[in-house]
CSV table of C-alpha atoms in Angstrom, one decimal:
chain,number,residue,atom,x,y,z
A,4,MET,CA,-73.6,-73.1,-14.9
A,5,THR,CA,-73.8,-73.6,-11.2
A,6,ASP,CA,-71.4,-74.5,-8.4
A,7,SER,CA,-70.7,-78.1,-7.7
A,8,ALA,CA,-70.7,-77.7,-3.9
A,9,SER,CA,-73.8,-75.5,-3.2
A,10,ASN,CA,-74.4,-77.0,0.2
A,11,THR,CA,-71.1,-75.8,1.5
A,12,LEU,CA,-71.2,-72.3,0.2
A,13,PRO,CA,-71.4,-69.5,2.7
A,14,ALA,CA,-74.7,-67.7,3.0
A,15,THR,CA,-72.8,-64.5,3.5
A,16,ILE,CA,-70.4,-63.6,0.7
A,17,ASP,CA,-68.2,-60.6,0.0
A,18,THR,CA,-69.6,-59.6,-3.4
A,19,LEU,CA,-72.5,-60.4,-5.8
A,20,ILE,CA,-72.4,-59.0,-9.3
A,21,SER,CA,-75.5,-59.4,-11.4
A,22,ALA,CA,-75.6,-58.6,-15.1
A,23,GLY,CA,-77.6,-58.8,-18.3
A,24,TRP,CA,-75.0,-61.1,-19.8
A,25,ILE,CA,-72.0,-63.2,-18.6
A,26,ILE,CA,-69.4,-64.5,-21.1
A,27,PRO,CA,-67.5,-67.0,-18.9
A,28,ILE,CA,-65.1,-68.3,-21.8
A,29,ARG,CA,-65.5,-71.8,-20.2
A,30,PRO,CA,-67.7,-73.6,-21.0
A,31,ALA,CA,-66.7,-72.6,-24.6
A,32,GLN,CA,-69.2,-70.5,-26.6
A,33,THR,CA,-71.5,-70.0,-23.7
A,34,VAL,CA,-73.4,-66.8,-23.0
A,35,LEU,CA,-75.5,-66.6,-19.8
A,36,LYS,CA,-78.4,-64.2,-19.6
A,37,ASN,CA,-79.5,-62.5,-16.4
A,38,HIS,CA,-76.9,-64.4,-14.2
A,39,SER,CA,-74.9,-63.4,-11.2
A,40,ILE,CA,-71.3,-64.1,-10.0
A,41,ALA,CA,-70.8,-64.7,-6.3
A,42,ILE,CA,-67.3,-63.8,-4.9
A,43,HIS,CA,-65.9,-64.7,-1.5
A,44,ASN,CA,-62.2,-64.3,-0.4
A,45,GLY,CA,-61.2,-63.3,-3.8
A,46,GLU,CA,-62.6,-66.4,-5.6
A,47,ILE,CA,-65.6,-67.1,-7.7
A,48,VAL,CA,-67.8,-69.4,-5.6
A,49,ALA,CA,-70.9,-69.6,-7.8
A,50,ILE,CA,-72.3,-68.5,-11.1
A,51,LEU,CA,-76.1,-68.9,-11.3
A,52,PRO,CA,-79.3,-67.2,-12.4
A,53,THR,CA,-79.8,-63.9,-10.6
A,54,GLU,CA,-83.1,-64.8,-9.2
A,55,GLN,CA,-81.5,-67.9,-7.5
A,56,ALA,CA,-78.5,-65.9,-6.4
A,57,LEU,CA,-80.5,-63.3,-4.6
A,58,GLN,CA,-82.3,-66.0,-2.6
A,59,ARG,CA,-79.1,-67.9,-1.8
A,60,PHE,CA,-76.6,-65.2,-0.8
A,61,ASP,CA,-76.4,-62.4,1.6
A,62,ALA,CA,-73.7,-60.2,0.0
A,63,GLN,CA,-71.8,-57.5,1.9
A,64,TYR,CA,-71.6,-55.7,-1.5
A,65,GLY,CA,-74.0,-56.2,-4.4
A,66,ILE,CA,-74.2,-54.5,-7.7
A,67,ASP,CA,-76.8,-54.8,-10.5
A,68,LEU,CA,-75.7,-54.1,-14.0
A,69,PRO,CA,-78.7,-55.1,-16.2
A,70,GLN,CA,-77.3,-53.4,-19.3
A,71,HIS,CA,-73.7,-54.8,-18.9
A,72,VAL,CA,-71.8,-57.8,-20.0
A,73,LEU,CA,-69.4,-59.5,-17.6
A,74,CYS,CA,-66.3,-61.3,-18.9
A,75,PRO,CA,-62.8,-62.2,-17.6
A,76,GLY,CA,-60.4,-59.3,-17.4
A,77,LEU,CA,-58.3,-59.1,-20.5
A,78,ILE,CA,-54.7,-60.3,-20.4
A,79,ASN,CA,-52.1,-58.1,-22.1
A,80,ALA,CA,-49.4,-60.7,-22.7
A,81,HIS,CA,-46.6,-58.4,-23.9
A,82,GLY,CA,-45.7,-54.8,-23.3
A,83,HIS,CA,-43.2,-52.2,-22.1
A,84,ALA,CA,-45.4,-50.1,-19.7
A,85,ALA,CA,-43.1,-47.2,-19.0
A,86,MET,CA,-42.6,-46.5,-22.7
A,87,SER,CA,-46.0,-44.9,-22.6
A,88,LEU,CA,-44.1,-41.7,-21.9
A,89,PHE,CA,-42.6,-42.1,-25.4
A,90,ARG,CA,-46.0,-42.4,-27.1
A,91,GLY,CA,-46.0,-40.7,-30.5
A,92,MET,CA,-42.3,-39.7,-30.3
A,93,ALA,CA,-41.2,-41.4,-33.5
A,94,ASP,CA,-44.2,-42.5,-35.5
A,95,ASP,CA,-44.1,-43.8,-39.1
A,96,THR,CA,-40.4,-44.9,-38.8
A,97,PRO,CA,-39.0,-48.4,-39.8
A,98,LEU,CA,-38.2,-50.6,-36.9
A,99,GLN,CA,-34.4,-50.4,-36.9
A,100,GLN,CA,-34.4,-46.7,-37.5
A,101,TRP,CA,-37.1,-46.3,-34.8
A,102,LEU,CA,-34.9,-48.2,-32.3
A,103,GLU,CA,-31.4,-47.0,-33.2
A,104,GLN,CA,-32.1,-43.4,-33.9
A,105,HIS,CA,-35.0,-42.6,-31.6
A,106,ILE,CA,-35.9,-45.0,-28.8
A,107,TRP,CA,-32.5,-46.2,-27.7
A,108,PRO,CA,-31.0,-42.7,-27.5
A,109,ALA,CA,-34.1,-41.4,-25.6
A,110,GLU,CA,-33.9,-44.3,-23.2
A,111,GLY,CA,-30.2,-43.6,-22.6
A,112,GLN,CA,-31.0,-40.0,-21.8
A,113,TRP,CA,-34.2,-40.1,-19.9
A,114,VAL,CA,-35.0,-43.5,-18.3
A,115,ASP,CA,-34.4,-43.8,-14.6
A,116,GLU,CA,-36.6,-45.0,-11.7
A,117,GLU,CA,-38.7,-41.9,-11.7
A,118,PHE,CA,-39.4,-42.2,-15.4
A,119,VAL,CA,-40.3,-45.9,-15.0
A,120,ARG,CA,-42.6,-45.2,-12.1
A,121,ASP,CA,-44.5,-42.4,-13.8
A,122,GLY,CA,-44.7,-44.2,-17.2
A,123,THR,CA,-45.9,-47.4,-15.6
A,124,GLN,CA,-48.6,-45.5,-13.6
A,125,LEU,CA,-49.8,-44.0,-16.9
A,126,ALA,CA,-49.8,-47.4,-18.6
A,127,VAL,CA,-51.6,-49.2,-15.7
A,128,ALA,CA,-54.3,-46.5,-15.6
A,129,GLU,CA,-54.9,-46.8,-19.3
A,130,MET,CA,-55.0,-50.6,-19.2
A,131,LEU,CA,-57.4,-50.7,-16.3
A,132,ARG,CA,-59.7,-48.2,-17.9
A,133,SER,CA,-59.7,-50.3,-21.1
A,134,GLY,CA,-60.5,-53.7,-19.5
A,135,THR,CA,-57.0,-55.2,-18.9
A,136,THR,CA,-56.6,-56.7,-15.5
A,137,THR,CA,-53.3,-58.6,-16.1
A,138,PHE,CA,-50.3,-57.4,-18.0
A,139,SER,CA,-46.8,-58.7,-18.9
A,140,ASP,CA,-44.0,-56.2,-18.8
A,141,MET,CA,-40.4,-56.2,-20.0
A,142,TYR,CA,-38.5,-53.1,-19.1
A,143,PHE,CA,-35.7,-51.6,-17.0
A,144,PHE,CA,-36.2,-51.3,-13.2
A,145,PRO,CA,-38.6,-54.2,-12.9
A,146,ASN,CA,-38.7,-53.7,-9.2
A,147,VAL,CA,-40.4,-50.3,-9.8
A,148,VAL,CA,-42.9,-51.8,-12.2
A,149,ALA,CA,-43.8,-54.5,-9.8
A,150,LYS,CA,-44.4,-52.1,-7.0
A,151,VAL,CA,-46.6,-49.8,-9.2
A,152,ALA,CA,-48.7,-52.7,-10.3
A,153,SER,CA,-49.0,-54.1,-6.8
A,154,ASP,CA,-50.0,-50.7,-5.3
A,155,ALA,CA,-52.6,-50.3,-8.1
A,156,GLY,CA,-54.1,-53.7,-7.3
A,157,MET,CA,-53.3,-54.9,-10.7
A,158,ARG,CA,-52.0,-58.4,-11.7
A,159,ALA,CA,-48.6,-58.5,-13.5
A,160,GLN,CA,-46.1,-60.8,-15.0
A,161,ILE,CA,-42.8,-58.9,-14.6
A,162,THR,CA,-40.1,-60.1,-17.0
A,163,PHE,CA,-36.8,-58.8,-16.0
A,164,PRO,CA,-34.5,-58.0,-19.0
A,165,VAL,CA,-31.3,-59.8,-19.8
A,166,PHE,CA,-28.8,-58.3,-22.2
A,167,ASN,CA,-25.2,-59.1,-23.2
A,168,PHE,CA,-24.2,-55.4,-22.8
A,169,PRO,CA,-24.5,-52.7,-20.2
A,170,THR,CA,-27.7,-50.6,-19.9
A,171,ILE,CA,-29.1,-48.2,-17.3
A,172,TRP,CA,-30.2,-51.3,-15.2
A,173,GLY,CA,-27.3,-53.7,-15.5
A,174,GLN,CA,-23.8,-54.5,-16.7
A,175,ASP,CA,-23.8,-58.0,-18.0
A,176,PRO,CA,-26.0,-61.1,-18.1
A,177,ASP,CA,-25.0,-62.2,-14.6
A,178,ASP,CA,-25.8,-58.8,-13.2
A,179,TYR,CA,-29.2,-58.7,-14.8
A,180,ILE,CA,-30.0,-62.2,-13.6
A,181,ARG,CA,-28.8,-61.5,-10.1
A,182,LYS,CA,-30.9,-58.3,-9.9
A,183,GLY,CA,-33.9,-59.9,-11.5
A,184,LEU,CA,-34.0,-62.9,-9.1
A,185,ALA,CA,-33.7,-60.4,-6.2
A,186,VAL,CA,-36.9,-58.8,-7.5
A,187,ARG,CA,-38.5,-62.2,-7.6
A,188,ASP,CA,-37.5,-62.9,-4.0
A,189,ASP,CA,-39.0,-59.5,-3.0
A,190,PHE,CA,-42.4,-60.4,-4.5
A,191,LYS,CA,-42.5,-64.2,-4.0
A,192,HIS,CA,-45.4,-63.9,-1.6
A,193,SER,CA,-47.4,-61.5,-3.7
A,194,ASP,CA,-50.9,-62.6,-4.9
A,195,LEU,CA,-50.6,-60.2,-7.9
A,196,VAL,CA,-47.0,-60.1,-9.1
A,197,ASN,CA,-45.1,-63.0,-10.8
A,198,VAL,CA,-41.5,-62.4,-11.8
A,199,VAL,CA,-39.9,-64.3,-14.7
A,200,PHE,CA,-36.9,-64.3,-17.0
A,201,GLY,CA,-37.0,-61.8,-19.9
A,202,PRO,CA,-33.9,-62.3,-22.2
A,203,HIS,CA,-34.4,-59.5,-24.7
A,204,ALA,CA,-33.9,-61.3,-28.0
A,205,PRO,CA,-31.6,-63.8,-29.6
A,206,TYR,CA,-29.5,-61.0,-31.2
A,207,THR,CA,-28.9,-59.3,-27.9
A,208,VAL,CA,-28.1,-62.3,-25.7
A,209,SER,CA,-25.2,-64.7,-26.1
A,210,ASP,CA,-25.4,-68.5,-26.2
A,211,GLU,CA,-23.8,-68.7,-22.7
A,212,ALA,CA,-26.4,-66.3,-21.2
A,213,LEU,CA,-29.3,-68.0,-22.9
A,214,GLN,CA,-28.2,-71.4,-21.6
A,215,LYS,CA,-27.9,-70.0,-18.1
A,216,VAL,CA,-31.4,-68.5,-18.3
A,217,ALA,CA,-32.8,-71.9,-19.6
A,218,MET,CA,-31.1,-73.8,-16.8
A,219,LEU,CA,-32.2,-71.5,-14.0
A,220,ALA,CA,-35.8,-71.2,-15.4
A,221,ALA,CA,-36.0,-75.0,-15.4
A,222,GLU,CA,-34.6,-75.3,-11.9
A,223,LEU,CA,-36.9,-72.6,-10.5
A,224,ASP,CA,-39.9,-73.6,-12.7
A,225,ILE,CA,-40.6,-70.1,-14.0
A,226,ASN,CA,-41.3,-68.7,-17.4
A,227,ILE,CA,-39.1,-67.2,-20.1
A,228,HIS,CA,-40.4,-64.3,-22.2
A,229,ILE,CA,-38.4,-63.3,-25.3
A,230,HIS,CA,-38.7,-61.3,-28.5
A,231,VAL,CA,-38.0,-63.6,-31.4
A,232,HIS,CA,-38.5,-63.7,-35.2
A,233,GLU,CA,-39.8,-60.1,-35.0
A,234,THR,CA,-38.7,-59.3,-38.6
A,235,GLN,CA,-37.4,-61.2,-41.6
A,236,LYS,CA,-34.2,-59.1,-41.3
A,237,GLU,CA,-33.6,-60.5,-37.8
A,238,VAL,CA,-33.9,-64.0,-39.2
A,239,ASP,CA,-31.7,-63.4,-42.2
A,240,ASP,CA,-29.0,-61.7,-40.2
A,241,GLU,CA,-28.8,-64.6,-37.8
A,242,VAL,CA,-28.6,-67.1,-40.6
A,243,ALA,CA,-25.8,-65.1,-42.3
A,244,GLN,CA,-23.9,-64.8,-39.0
A,245,LEU,CA,-24.5,-68.1,-37.3
A,246,GLY,CA,-25.8,-70.4,-40.0
A,247,GLN,CA,-29.1,-71.1,-38.3
A,248,ARG,CA,-32.5,-69.5,-37.7
A,249,PRO,CA,-33.1,-67.9,-34.2
A,250,LEU,CA,-35.7,-70.5,-33.2
A,251,ALA,CA,-33.4,-73.4,-34.0
A,252,ARG,CA,-30.7,-71.8,-32.0
A,253,LEU,CA,-33.0,-71.2,-29.0
A,254,ASN,CA,-34.1,-74.9,-29.2
A,255,ALA,CA,-30.5,-76.1,-29.3
A,256,LEU,CA,-29.8,-74.0,-26.2
A,257,GLY,CA,-32.7,-75.5,-24.3
A,258,VAL,CA,-34.7,-72.2,-24.2
A,259,LEU,CA,-37.9,-73.6,-25.8
A,260,SER,CA,-40.3,-75.4,-23.5
A,261,PRO,CA,-43.9,-75.2,-22.3
A,262,LYS,CA,-42.8,-72.3,-20.0
A,263,THR,CA,-41.6,-70.2,-22.9
A,264,GLN,CA,-43.4,-67.2,-24.4
A,265,LEU,CA,-42.3,-66.2,-27.9
A,266,VAL,CA,-43.1,-62.6,-28.7
A,267,HIS,CA,-44.0,-61.4,-32.3
A,268,MET,CA,-43.1,-64.4,-34.4
A,269,THR,CA,-43.8,-62.8,-37.8
A,270,ALA,CA,-41.1,-64.5,-40.0
A,271,LEU,CA,-41.8,-68.3,-39.7
A,272,ASN,CA,-41.4,-71.3,-41.9
A,273,ALA,CA,-42.6,-74.8,-41.5
A,274,ASP,CA,-39.6,-75.9,-39.5
A,275,ASP,CA,-40.0,-73.0,-37.1
A,276,ILE,CA,-43.6,-73.9,-36.5
A,277,GLU,CA,-42.8,-77.6,-36.0
A,278,LEU,CA,-40.1,-76.6,-33.3
A,279,VAL,CA,-42.7,-74.5,-31.5
A,280,LYS,CA,-45.3,-77.2,-31.7
A,281,GLN,CA,-42.9,-79.9,-30.4
A,282,SER,CA,-41.6,-77.7,-27.5
A,283,GLY,CA,-45.0,-76.7,-26.3
A,284,ALA,CA,-44.0,-73.0,-26.3
A,285,HIS,CA,-46.5,-70.2,-26.5
A,286,VAL,CA,-46.7,-67.4,-29.1
A,287,ILE,CA,-47.6,-63.8,-28.2
A,288,HIS,CA,-49.1,-62.0,-31.1
A,289,CYS,CA,-48.8,-58.1,-31.2
A,290,PRO,CA,-50.7,-57.3,-34.5
A,291,GLN,CA,-51.0,-53.5,-34.2
A,292,SER,CA,-47.3,-52.9,-33.3
A,293,ASN,CA,-46.1,-55.3,-36.0
A,294,MET,CA,-48.3,-53.6,-38.6
A,295,LYS,CA,-47.3,-50.1,-37.5
A,296,LEU,CA,-43.6,-50.9,-37.7
A,297,ALA,CA,-44.1,-52.9,-40.9
A,298,SER,CA,-42.5,-55.9,-39.2
A,299,GLY,CA,-44.9,-58.5,-40.8
A,300,PHE,CA,-47.7,-60.6,-39.4
A,301,CYS,CA,-47.9,-63.7,-37.3
A,302,PRO,CA,-49.5,-66.7,-39.0
A,303,VAL,CA,-52.1,-67.2,-36.2
A,304,GLN,CA,-54.4,-69.4,-38.2
A,305,THR,CA,-51.6,-71.8,-39.1
A,306,LEU,CA,-50.2,-71.9,-35.5
A,307,GLN,CA,-53.6,-72.6,-34.0
A,308,ALA,CA,-54.3,-75.3,-36.5
A,309,GLU,CA,-51.1,-77.0,-35.2
A,310,GLY,CA,-52.4,-76.8,-31.6
A,311,ILE,CA,-50.0,-73.9,-30.6
A,312,ASN,CA,-51.4,-71.5,-28.0
A,313,VAL,CA,-51.5,-67.9,-29.3
A,314,ALA,CA,-52.1,-65.0,-26.9
A,315,LEU,CA,-52.3,-61.3,-27.5
A,316,GLY,CA,-50.2,-58.3,-26.5
A,317,THR,CA,-50.2,-54.6,-27.3
A,318,ASP,CA,-46.4,-54.1,-27.2
A,319,GLY,CA,-45.5,-50.7,-25.8
A,320,ALA,CA,-47.4,-47.5,-26.5
A,321,ALA,CA,-44.4,-46.1,-28.2
A,322,SER,CA,-45.0,-48.4,-31.1
A,323,ASN,CA,-48.8,-49.1,-31.0
A,324,ASN,CA,-49.8,-46.3,-29.8
A,325,SER,CA,-52.4,-47.5,-27.3
A,326,LEU,CA,-52.7,-50.2,-24.7
A,327,ASP,CA,-56.3,-51.0,-25.7
A,328,MET,CA,-56.7,-54.8,-25.7
A,329,PHE,CA,-60.1,-54.6,-27.3
A,330,ALA,CA,-58.6,-52.8,-30.2
A,331,GLU,CA,-55.8,-55.4,-30.3
A,332,LEU,CA,-58.2,-58.4,-30.4
A,333,GLN,CA,-60.3,-56.7,-33.1
A,334,THR,CA,-57.2,-56.1,-35.2
A,335,ALA,CA,-56.0,-59.7,-34.7
A,336,ALA,CA,-59.4,-61.0,-35.9
A,337,LEU,CA,-59.4,-58.7,-39.0
A,338,LEU,CA,-55.7,-59.3,-39.9
A,339,ALA,CA,-56.2,-63.1,-39.7
A,340,LYS,CA,-59.0,-62.9,-42.3
A,341,VAL,CA,-57.2,-60.7,-44.8
A,342,ALA,CA,-53.9,-62.6,-44.4
A,343,THR,CA,-55.6,-65.9,-45.1
A,344,GLY,CA,-58.3,-64.9,-47.5
A,345,ASP,CA,-60.7,-66.7,-45.1
A,346,ALA,CA,-63.5,-64.6,-43.4
A,347,SER,CA,-63.9,-67.3,-40.8
A,348,ALA,CA,-60.2,-67.1,-39.6
A,349,LEU,CA,-59.8,-66.2,-35.9
A,350,GLY,CA,-63.5,-65.7,-35.3
A,351,ASP,CA,-64.9,-63.6,-32.5
A,352,TRP,CA,-64.8,-66.4,-29.9
A,353,GLN,CA,-61.2,-67.3,-30.8
A,354,ALA,CA,-60.2,-63.6,-30.6
A,355,LEU,CA,-61.7,-63.2,-27.2
A,356,GLU,CA,-60.1,-66.4,-25.9
A,357,ALA,CA,-56.7,-65.1,-27.2
A,358,ALA,CA,-57.1,-62.0,-25.1
A,359,THR,CA,-58.2,-64.0,-22.0
A,360,LEU,CA,-57.7,-67.7,-21.4
A,361,ASN,CA,-54.8,-68.1,-23.9
A,362,GLY,CA,-52.9,-65.3,-22.1
A,363,ALA,CA,-53.4,-67.1,-18.8
A,364,LYS,CA,-52.1,-70.4,-20.4
A,365,ALA,CA,-49.0,-68.6,-21.7
A,366,MET,CA,-48.3,-67.3,-18.2
A,367,SER,CA,-48.9,-70.7,-16.6
A,368,LEU,CA,-51.9,-69.2,-14.8
A,369,GLU,CA,-54.8,-70.9,-16.5
A,370,HIS,CA,-55.7,-72.6,-13.2
A,371,LYS,CA,-56.4,-69.1,-11.7
A,372,LEU,CA,-57.3,-66.8,-14.5
A,373,GLY,CA,-58.6,-66.4,-18.0
A,374,SER,CA,-62.2,-67.6,-17.5
A,375,LEU,CA,-65.0,-67.1,-15.1
A,376,GLU,CA,-65.3,-70.5,-13.3
A,377,VAL,CA,-65.9,-71.6,-9.8
A,378,GLY,CA,-62.6,-71.7,-7.9
A,379,LYS,CA,-60.8,-69.2,-10.1
A,380,GLN,CA,-59.7,-65.8,-9.0
A,381,ALA,CA,-62.4,-63.1,-9.5
A,382,ASP,CA,-60.7,-61.0,-12.2
A,383,ILE,CA,-63.8,-59.5,-13.9
A,384,ILE,CA,-64.7,-56.6,-16.1
A,385,ALA,CA,-68.1,-55.1,-16.8
A,386,ILE,CA,-68.8,-53.5,-20.2
A,387,ASP,CA,-71.8,-51.2,-20.7
A,388,PHE,CA,-73.9,-52.3,-23.7
A,389,SER,CA,-76.5,-49.5,-23.4
A,390,GLN,CA,-74.8,-47.0,-25.7
A,391,LEU,CA,-76.2,-45.9,-29.0
A,392,GLU,CA,-73.2,-47.1,-31.0
A,393,GLN,CA,-73.7,-50.7,-29.8
A,394,GLN,CA,-77.4,-51.1,-30.8
A,395,PRO,CA,-78.9,-53.5,-31.6
A,396,ILE,CA,-77.3,-56.4,-29.8
A,397,TYR,CA,-77.6,-59.8,-31.5
A,398,GLN,CA,-74.5,-61.6,-30.3
A,399,PRO,CA,-72.7,-60.2,-27.2
A,400,VAL,CA,-69.3,-61.8,-28.2
A,401,SER,CA,-69.4,-60.3,-31.7
A,402,GLN,CA,-70.2,-57.0,-30.1
A,403,LEU,CA,-67.2,-57.2,-27.8
A,404,VAL,CA,-64.8,-58.0,-30.7
A,405,TYR,CA,-66.1,-55.9,-33.5
A,406,THR,CA,-67.5,-52.8,-31.8
A,407,ALA,CA,-65.3,-50.3,-29.9
A,408,CYS,CA,-65.6,-51.3,-26.3
A,409,ALA,CA,-62.7,-50.0,-24.3
A,410,GLN,CA,-64.4,-46.7,-23.4
A,411,HIS,CA,-67.4,-48.6,-22.3
A,412,VAL,CA,-65.6,-50.6,-19.6
A,413,THR,CA,-67.1,-49.3,-16.4
A,414,HIS,CA,-66.1,-51.6,-13.6
A,415,SER,CA,-63.4,-54.1,-12.9
A,416,TRP,CA,-62.4,-56.4,-10.1
A,417,ILE,CA,-59.0,-58.1,-9.5
A,418,ASN,CA,-58.7,-60.9,-7.0
A,419,GLY,CA,-62.2,-60.0,-5.9
A,420,GLN,CA,-61.3,-56.4,-5.1
A,421,GLN,CA,-62.9,-53.6,-7.0
A,422,VAL,CA,-60.2,-51.5,-8.8
A,423,MET,CA,-62.6,-49.4,-10.9
A,424,ALA,CA,-66.2,-48.3,-10.4
A,425,ASP,CA,-68.0,-46.1,-13.0
A,426,ARG,CA,-64.6,-45.5,-14.6
A,427,GLN,CA,-63.1,-44.1,-11.5
A,428,LEU,CA,-59.9,-45.9,-10.4
A,429,ALA,CA,-59.6,-46.9,-6.8
A,430,HIS,CA,-55.9,-46.6,-6.3
A,431,LEU,CA,-54.6,-44.2,-9.0
A,432,ASP,CA,-55.1,-40.4,-9.3
A,433,ILE,CA,-55.7,-39.8,-13.0
A,434,ARG,CA,-55.3,-36.0,-12.7
A,435,GLU,CA,-51.8,-36.5,-11.2
A,436,ILE,CA,-50.8,-39.1,-13.7
A,437,LYS,CA,-51.8,-36.8,-16.6
A,438,ALA,CA,-49.9,-33.9,-15.1
A,439,LYS,CA,-46.7,-36.0,-14.7
A,440,ALA,CA,-47.0,-37.2,-18.3
A,441,GLN,CA,-47.2,-33.6,-19.6
A,442,GLN,CA,-44.2,-32.7,-17.4
A,443,TRP,CA,-42.2,-35.5,-19.0
A,444,ARG,CA,-43.2,-34.3,-22.5
A,445,ASP,CA,-42.1,-30.7,-21.7
A,446,LYS,CA,-38.8,-32.0,-20.3
A,447,ILE,CA,-38.0,-34.3,-23.2
A,448,THR,CA,-38.9,-31.7,-25.8
A,449,SER,CA,-37.2,-28.7,-24.1
A,450,PRO,CA,-34.7,-27.0,-26.5
A,451,LYS,CA,-32.0,-27.0,-23.8
A,452,HIS,CA,-32.0,-30.8,-24.1
C-alpha cells in the first residue's frame, strides 16, 4: 500500500511510526510487514515499506516499534462511561432487579456533575489504556462527558439522553432535547466530539417524543442511538401493551434510518431483521453485558448475512465489568460460534472489523476513521507482540482477537496526537483518578448513607 500522490507529499512530516506489522483493515485481510505510517496535520499521508519511508520523509518525531503491530484505534460503540464508579456494585443480578433495585436508586442518590466527571475520567483512562480511541456514551450531564473526552484528547460520540419522565438532568422530552442540542452547539467546532440524539429506549420514550427526535435528527442530519430489543421481556411487554413489537413501532414513527444505531438487539425475529435491513440502520452488539445480565444474544451471523452492519460496544462497567474492547471482540467471536454451531462464524478478521471500521460506519465516520488509509485521521494503536504469552506468532490478526491484548497496548495516537506512550497517558493523572474512585467507593458504602 502506498500513497497515490507521492510527488506532492511534504518531505517534512509531523510523525513517522515504523512497526513490525501493520493491520490497516482496508484493503481487507491485509497484513503489512516492516512498514511505516507517515502522519502530517493529523492525517495519514502515506503507508509504505519502512526502508522507503526513511528515505522519503524527514519526521519531526519518529518511533520504531519492530516488535509491535499497528492497527486502527478500537471504537467502543456503546457505553455509559460515568457508571464505571458503580463497577461491581450489583453483580449476578437479573436486569430488571439490577436496574430497579440497585442502579436507578444509586443514580438518584449519587449522580451529579462531579460524579459524572470523575467516573468519565476513570472510564476514559481505562479505554485509552486498552486500545480504544473512540467511544460512544449515553449518560446524564453529557456536557461534562464531552469536556472530559475533549480534554483527554479522546474522540467521542456523545448521545444525550431523552426520557419521558424527570431525572437528575431533565424534566421532560422537550427539556432533554433543548439541553442536548445546546451541548451540540457548544461542541459543533470540535474535531473530537460529535453530539447526537440518545432516546433511552422505546419503553421510556413516548411516540410523540420519538417522532420529534426522528424529525429533528433528519433535519440536522445527525445520528440516533437507542437501546432496543434488549430482552425478550421488553418485546413481550410492548406487544401486550401496544400490540406491536418495538422495532415495528420505531419504524412507524420514522426512527429507523441509516443514521440509527440500535443497541443490544437480542430478541429478534425475521420481521425485525427485515425492518433493520430495509432501513439501513446499524446494530451495536454488547455481548459481555448481555451475557452477564442473561439478556440473550444478538444473532450477529444472521444480521451480517443480510448485509446489516454490526459494531461492538462494552456497555457500562457496572454491567460488564470492564471497558476492554479486545475482550469484547474476543467474546463476540466465541459467542457467535457457539450460538450457531459454526466454528467459522464471526472469524478473526470480522471481529476486528466490528471493533473498528463497523463502529465508524455506525457513527457515520467511516470517511475519517476505522481503517488506516491515506487521507483518514491518524487514530492508531500499537500493541506489543514481544511477550511470552503471545509466542509464537503465526497470524497477527488471530493473535489480536484470541490472545489477551489490552494490557499490551503501549502507544496510541488520536488525530495524529500521541495520547499514550509506553502506557503513560498524556493528559490524565492515573494516580489522581484512582484516588477519586476510591473516595467515591468509600462515600457510597459509608454506613451513614
